[in-house]
C-alpha cells in the first residue's frame, strides 16, 4: 500500500471525525461500549437521516432513548443492507462485465448524500469550492488535491462566515 493512498484514505475518512463531533452530545449519556459501537456502525446515510430528524440532543431520558433507538435502528438497517450488498457483490461480481463501468456508481451515491446535506448557502459554497479546487489541483502528486480542496473550502467558509455565527457556534441562516 502506497503512503499516498493511506493519506488520501485518511483525508476522505475525516468525515467520520466530523460525524463523531456532531453526534457527541447525542450519545454522551451512553456507556463507552455503546458509544464505540454506535461510532463504528454510523455511516454517511445513517448520519444524514439522523441529523435531518434530530437537530438537538434530547433534554430528558425519554427523548434521549428515542433518539438512541432511532440511531441504532438506522445503523442496524444500513449495516445489514451494506453487508448484504457486499456479499451479493462478491458472489455475482464475476458475472458483471467490466465494460459496464459500475465503479462510477459509488461516486453517484456519495454525490446523492452530499446533495442531501447541502441544506444551507454556506454548505453549497463549501461543496462548490472543494469541488473546484479538487479538479483544479488534480495534477498535484500523492492526490494532494483532496487535502487542498478540504483546506481551501474550510478556509473560504471561515472567511465568509459572519463573526457572530462563529462566536455562538451557530450555522448562518440559509439564504
PDB file of C-alpha atoms in Angstrom:
ATOM      1  CA  UNK A   1       0.000   0.000   0.000  1.00  0.00           C
ATOM      2  CA  UNK A   2       1.382   3.343  -1.081  1.00  0.00           C
ATOM      3  CA  UNK A   3       1.686   6.096   1.534  1.00  0.00           C
ATOM      4  CA  UNK A   4      -0.216   8.487  -0.739  1.00  0.00           C
ATOM      5  CA  UNK A   5      -3.138   6.048  -0.749  1.00  0.00           C
ATOM      6  CA  UNK A   6      -3.071   5.970   3.045  1.00  0.00           C
ATOM      7  CA  UNK A   7      -3.003   9.776   3.207  1.00  0.00           C
ATOM      8  CA  UNK A   8      -5.890  10.000   0.753  1.00  0.00           C
ATOM      9  CA  UNK A   9      -7.919   7.448   2.710  1.00  0.00           C
ATOM     10  CA  UNK A  10      -7.237   9.369   5.930  1.00  0.00           C
ATOM     11  CA  UNK A  11      -8.405  12.655   4.391  1.00  0.00           C
ATOM     12  CA  UNK A  12     -11.509  11.162   2.827  1.00  0.00           C
ATOM     13  CA  UNK A  13     -12.438   9.444   6.083  1.00  0.00           C
ATOM     14  CA  UNK A  14     -12.030  12.611   8.154  1.00  0.00           C
ATOM     15  CA  UNK A  15     -15.776  12.945   7.663  1.00  0.00           C
ATOM     16  CA  UNK A  16     -16.202  10.376  10.422  1.00  0.00           C
ATOM     17  CA  UNK A  17     -14.410  12.746  12.809  1.00  0.00           C
ATOM     18  CA  UNK A  18     -16.994  15.390  11.886  1.00  0.00           C
ATOM     19  CA  UNK A  19     -19.808  12.879  12.400  1.00  0.00           C
ATOM     20  CA  UNK A  20     -18.400  11.976  15.823  1.00  0.00           C
ATOM     21  CA  UNK A  21     -18.026  15.581  16.921  1.00  0.00           C
ATOM     22  CA  UNK A  22     -21.575  16.375  15.867  1.00  0.00           C
ATOM     23  CA  UNK A  23     -23.095  13.234  17.395  1.00  0.00           C
ATOM     24  CA  UNK A  24     -21.168  13.526  20.684  1.00  0.00           C
ATOM     25  CA  UNK A  25     -23.911  15.429  22.570  1.00  0.00           C
ATOM     26  CA  UNK A  26     -26.467  12.858  21.398  1.00  0.00           C
ATOM     27  CA  UNK A  27     -24.564   9.844  22.759  1.00  0.00           C
ATOM     28  CA  UNK A  28     -22.545  11.074  25.772  1.00  0.00           C
ATOM     29  CA  UNK A  29     -25.106   9.630  28.185  1.00  0.00           C
ATOM     30  CA  UNK A  30     -24.370   6.123  26.876  1.00  0.00           C
ATOM     31  CA  UNK A  31     -21.749   3.740  28.278  1.00  0.00           C
ATOM     32  CA  UNK A  32     -18.415   3.699  26.436  1.00  0.00           C
ATOM     33  CA  UNK A  33     -19.052   0.374  24.698  1.00  0.00           C
ATOM     34  CA  UNK A  34     -22.324   1.689  23.212  1.00  0.00           C
ATOM     35  CA  UNK A  35     -20.651   4.897  22.032  1.00  0.00           C
ATOM     36  CA  UNK A  36     -17.878   2.891  20.380  1.00  0.00           C
ATOM     37  CA  UNK A  37     -20.369   0.534  18.729  1.00  0.00           C
ATOM     38  CA  UNK A  38     -22.502   3.465  17.553  1.00  0.00           C
ATOM     39  CA  UNK A  39     -19.432   5.193  16.125  1.00  0.00           C
ATOM     40  CA  UNK A  40     -18.351   2.015  14.370  1.00  0.00           C
ATOM     41  CA  UNK A  41     -21.761   1.419  12.806  1.00  0.00           C
ATOM     42  CA  UNK A  42     -22.595   5.018  11.861  1.00  0.00           C
ATOM     43  CA  UNK A  43     -22.315   5.594   8.124  1.00  0.00           C
ATOM     44  CA  UNK A  44     -22.905   8.541   5.839  1.00  0.00           C
ATOM     45  CA  UNK A  45     -26.510   7.504   5.264  1.00  0.00           C
ATOM     46  CA  UNK A  46     -27.402   6.863   8.894  1.00  0.00           C
ATOM     47  CA  UNK A  47     -25.758  10.123   9.962  1.00  0.00           C
ATOM     48  CA  UNK A  48     -27.649  12.162   7.348  1.00  0.00           C
ATOM     49  CA  UNK A  49     -31.003  10.619   8.195  1.00  0.00           C
ATOM     50  CA  UNK A  50     -30.415  11.069  11.930  1.00  0.00           C
ATOM     51  CA  UNK A  51     -29.386  14.748  11.768  1.00  0.00           C
ATOM     52  CA  UNK A  52     -32.283  15.551   9.465  1.00  0.00           C
ATOM     53  CA  UNK A  53     -34.705  14.192  12.076  1.00  0.00           C
ATOM     54  CA  UNK A  54     -32.999  15.409  15.265  1.00  0.00           C
ATOM     55  CA  UNK A  55     -31.430  18.852  15.344  1.00  0.00           C
ATOM     56  CA  UNK A  56     -30.789  18.917  19.112  1.00  0.00           C
ATOM     57  CA  UNK A  57     -29.935  16.245  21.686  1.00  0.00           C
ATOM     58  CA  UNK A  58     -32.785  15.056  23.867  1.00  0.00           C
ATOM     59  CA  UNK A  59     -33.352  17.059  27.022  1.00  0.00           C
ATOM     60  CA  UNK A  60     -34.776  14.190  29.088  1.00  0.00           C
ATOM     61  CA  UNK A  61     -34.295  10.445  29.368  1.00  0.00           C
ATOM     62  CA  UNK A  62     -37.297   9.588  27.203  1.00  0.00           C
ATOM     63  CA  UNK A  63     -36.205  11.765  24.283  1.00  0.00           C
ATOM     64  CA  UNK A  64     -32.602  10.529  24.595  1.00  0.00           C
ATOM     65  CA  UNK A  65     -33.840   6.939  24.500  1.00  0.00           C
ATOM     66  CA  UNK A  66     -35.985   7.720  21.449  1.00  0.00           C
ATOM     67  CA  UNK A  67     -33.029   9.298  19.642  1.00  0.00           C
ATOM     68  CA  UNK A  68     -30.725   6.412  20.527  1.00  0.00           C
ATOM     69  CA  UNK A  69     -33.298   3.867  19.365  1.00  0.00           C
ATOM     70  CA  UNK A  70     -33.730   5.717  16.072  1.00  0.00           C
ATOM     71  CA  UNK A  71     -29.952   5.926  15.515  1.00  0.00           C
ATOM     72  CA  UNK A  72     -29.456   2.269  16.489  1.00  0.00           C
ATOM     73  CA  UNK A  73     -32.223   1.224  14.106  1.00  0.00           C
ATOM     74  CA  UNK A  74     -30.723   3.286  11.294  1.00  0.00           C
ATOM     75  CA  UNK A  75     -27.279   1.849  11.914  1.00  0.00           C
ATOM     76  CA  UNK A  76     -28.592  -1.717  12.016  1.00  0.00           C
ATOM     77  CA  UNK A  77     -30.588  -1.367   8.800  1.00  0.00           C
ATOM     78  CA  UNK A  78     -27.786   0.389   6.922  1.00  0.00           C
ATOM     79  CA  UNK A  79     -25.183  -2.094   8.201  1.00  0.00           C
ATOM     80  CA  UNK A  80     -27.310  -5.082   7.212  1.00  0.00           C
ATOM     81  CA  UNK A  81     -28.002  -3.545   3.792  1.00  0.00           C
ATOM     82  CA  UNK A  82     -24.321  -2.754   3.299  1.00  0.00           C
ATOM     83  CA  UNK A  83     -23.164  -6.228   4.304  1.00  0.00           C
ATOM     84  CA  UNK A  84     -25.862  -7.878   2.203  1.00  0.00           C
ATOM     85  CA  UNK A  85     -24.917  -5.818  -0.838  1.00  0.00           C
ATOM     86  CA  UNK A  86     -21.201  -6.549  -0.296  1.00  0.00           C
ATOM     87  CA  UNK A  87     -21.822 -10.280  -0.043  1.00  0.00           C
ATOM     88  CA  UNK A  88     -24.049 -10.161  -3.113  1.00  0.00           C
ATOM     89  CA  UNK A  89     -21.352  -8.205  -4.932  1.00  0.00           C
ATOM     90  CA  UNK A  90     -18.710 -10.784  -4.085  1.00  0.00           C
ATOM     91  CA  UNK A  91     -20.974 -13.578  -5.273  1.00  0.00           C
ATOM     92  CA  UNK A  92     -22.045 -12.023  -8.579  1.00  0.00           C
ATOM     93  CA  UNK A  93     -19.096  -9.740  -9.417  1.00  0.00           C
ATOM     94  CA  UNK A  94     -17.663 -12.167 -11.953  1.00  0.00           C
ATOM     95  CA  UNK A  95     -20.924 -12.074 -13.913  1.00  0.00           C
ATOM     96  CA  UNK A  96     -20.898  -8.285 -14.437  1.00  0.00           C
ATOM     97  CA  UNK A  97     -18.747  -7.121 -17.371  1.00  0.00           C
ATOM     98  CA  UNK A  98     -16.075  -4.522 -16.555  1.00  0.00           C
ATOM     99  CA  UNK A  99     -17.211  -2.594 -19.624  1.00  0.00           C
ATOM    100  CA  UNK A 100     -20.350  -1.539 -17.732  1.00  0.00           C
ATOM    101  CA  UNK A 101     -18.182   0.827 -15.681  1.00  0.00           C
ATOM    102  CA  UNK A 102     -20.120   0.438 -12.442  1.00  0.00           C
ATOM    103  CA  UNK A 103     -17.248   1.922 -10.404  1.00  0.00           C
ATOM    104  CA  UNK A 104     -18.851   5.305 -11.008  1.00  0.00           C
ATOM    105  CA  UNK A 105     -21.972   4.224  -9.095  1.00  0.00           C
ATOM    106  CA  UNK A 106     -20.183   4.745  -5.769  1.00  0.00           C
ATOM    107  CA  UNK A 107     -19.394   8.326  -6.710  1.00  0.00           C
ATOM    108  CA  UNK A 108     -23.027   8.911  -7.634  1.00  0.00           C
ATOM    109  CA  UNK A 109     -24.158   7.531  -4.260  1.00  0.00           C
ATOM    110  CA  UNK A 110     -21.808   9.872  -2.399  1.00  0.00           C
ATOM    111  CA  UNK A 111     -22.998  12.795  -4.509  1.00  0.00           C
ATOM    112  CA  UNK A 112     -26.567  11.994  -3.503  1.00  0.00           C
ATOM    113  CA  UNK A 113     -25.601  12.018   0.164  1.00  0.00           C
ATOM    114  CA  UNK A 114     -23.649  15.270  -0.238  1.00  0.00           C
ATOM    115  CA  UNK A 115     -26.601  16.867  -2.019  1.00  0.00           C
ATOM    116  CA  UNK A 116     -28.955  15.945   0.816  1.00  0.00           C
ATOM    117  CA  UNK A 117     -26.590  17.588   3.318  1.00  0.00           C
ATOM    118  CA  UNK A 118     -26.306  20.813   1.314  1.00  0.00           C
ATOM    119  CA  UNK A 119     -29.105  22.497   3.220  1.00  0.00           C
ATOM    120  CA  UNK A 120     -27.639  25.993   3.621  1.00  0.00           C
ATOM    121  CA  UNK A 121     -25.969  28.514   1.380  1.00  0.00           C
ATOM    122  CA  UNK A 122     -22.660  28.074   3.231  1.00  0.00           C
ATOM    123  CA  UNK A 123     -22.724  24.314   2.675  1.00  0.00           C
ATOM    124  CA  UNK A 124     -23.309  24.854  -1.047  1.00  0.00           C
ATOM    125  CA  UNK A 125     -20.375  27.268  -1.129  1.00  0.00           C
ATOM    126  CA  UNK A 126     -18.101  24.791   0.671  1.00  0.00           C
ATOM    127  CA  UNK A 127     -19.090  21.982  -1.717  1.00  0.00           C
ATOM    128  CA  UNK A 128     -18.548  24.161  -4.785  1.00  0.00           C
ATOM    129  CA  UNK A 129     -15.187  25.460  -3.578  1.00  0.00           C
ATOM    130  CA  UNK A 130     -13.974  21.968  -2.616  1.00  0.00           C
ATOM    131  CA  UNK A 131     -15.095  20.529  -5.949  1.00  0.00           C
ATOM    132  CA  UNK A 132     -13.465  23.323  -7.950  1.00  0.00           C
ATOM    133  CA  UNK A 133     -10.169  23.111  -6.055  1.00  0.00           C
ATOM    134  CA  UNK A 134     -10.068  19.295  -6.256  1.00  0.00           C
ATOM    135  CA  UNK A 135     -10.438  19.432 -10.027  1.00  0.00           C
ATOM    136  CA  UNK A 136      -8.107  22.427 -10.492  1.00  0.00           C
ATOM    137  CA  UNK A 137      -5.367  20.809  -8.380  1.00  0.00           C
ATOM    138  CA  UNK A 138      -5.801  17.309  -9.834  1.00  0.00           C
ATOM    139  CA  UNK A 139      -2.229  17.268 -11.167  1.00  0.00           C
ATOM    140  CA  UNK A 140      -0.688  17.500  -7.686  1.00  0.00           C
ATOM    141  CA  UNK A 141       1.256  14.407  -6.626  1.00  0.00           C
ATOM    142  CA  UNK A 142       0.062  11.964  -3.967  1.00  0.00           C
ATOM    143  CA  UNK A 143      -3.552  13.006  -4.516  1.00  0.00           C
ATOM    144  CA  UNK A 144      -2.887  16.176  -2.557  1.00  0.00           C
ATOM    145  CA  UNK A 145      -5.716  17.809  -4.486  1.00  0.00           C
ATOM    146  CA  UNK A 146      -8.104  16.295  -1.929  1.00  0.00           C
ATOM    147  CA  UNK A 147      -6.185  17.761   1.006  1.00  0.00           C
ATOM    148  CA  UNK A 148      -6.007  21.113  -0.762  1.00  0.00           C
ATOM    149  CA  UNK A 149      -9.743  21.033  -1.553  1.00  0.00           C
ATOM    150  CA  UNK A 150     -10.603  20.413   2.093  1.00  0.00           C
ATOM    151  CA  UNK A 151      -8.242  23.117   3.365  1.00  0.00           C
ATOM    152  CA  UNK A 152      -9.375  25.770   0.880  1.00  0.00           C
ATOM    153  CA  UNK A 153     -13.090  25.043   1.408  1.00  0.00           C
ATOM    154  CA  UNK A 154     -12.705  25.282   5.186  1.00  0.00           C
ATOM    155  CA  UNK A 155     -10.664  28.487   4.844  1.00  0.00           C
ATOM    156  CA  UNK A 156     -13.128  30.152   2.473  1.00  0.00           C
ATOM    157  CA  UNK A 157     -16.107  29.239   4.650  1.00  0.00           C
ATOM    158  CA  UNK A 158     -14.387  30.523   7.797  1.00  0.00           C
ATOM    159  CA  UNK A 159     -13.607  33.744   5.956  1.00  0.00           C
ATOM    160  CA  UNK A 160     -17.216  34.089   4.719  1.00  0.00           C
ATOM    161  CA  UNK A 161     -18.901  33.083   7.970  1.00  0.00           C
ATOM    162  CA  UNK A 162     -20.256  36.010   9.980  1.00  0.00           C
ATOM    163  CA  UNK A 163     -18.323  36.590  13.247  1.00  0.00           C
ATOM    164  CA  UNK A 164     -21.483  36.213  15.371  1.00  0.00           C
ATOM    165  CA  UNK A 165     -22.095  32.735  13.922  1.00  0.00           C
ATOM    166  CA  UNK A 166     -18.556  31.675  14.852  1.00  0.00           C
ATOM    167  CA  UNK A 167     -18.821  33.065  18.378  1.00  0.00           C
ATOM    168  CA  UNK A 168     -22.179  31.459  19.081  1.00  0.00           C
ATOM    169  CA  UNK A 169     -21.457  28.139  17.398  1.00  0.00           C
ATOM    170  CA  UNK A 170     -24.477  28.704  15.167  1.00  0.00           C
ATOM    171  CA  UNK A 171     -24.599  27.988  11.469  1.00  0.00           C
ATOM    172  CA  UNK A 172     -25.506  31.013   9.347  1.00  0.00           C
ATOM    173  CA  UNK A 173     -29.126  31.140   8.275  1.00  0.00           C
ATOM    174  CA  UNK A 174     -29.963  29.684   4.880  1.00  0.00           C
ATOM    175  CA  UNK A 175     -30.249  32.182   2.077  1.00  0.00           C
TER     176      UNK A 175
END
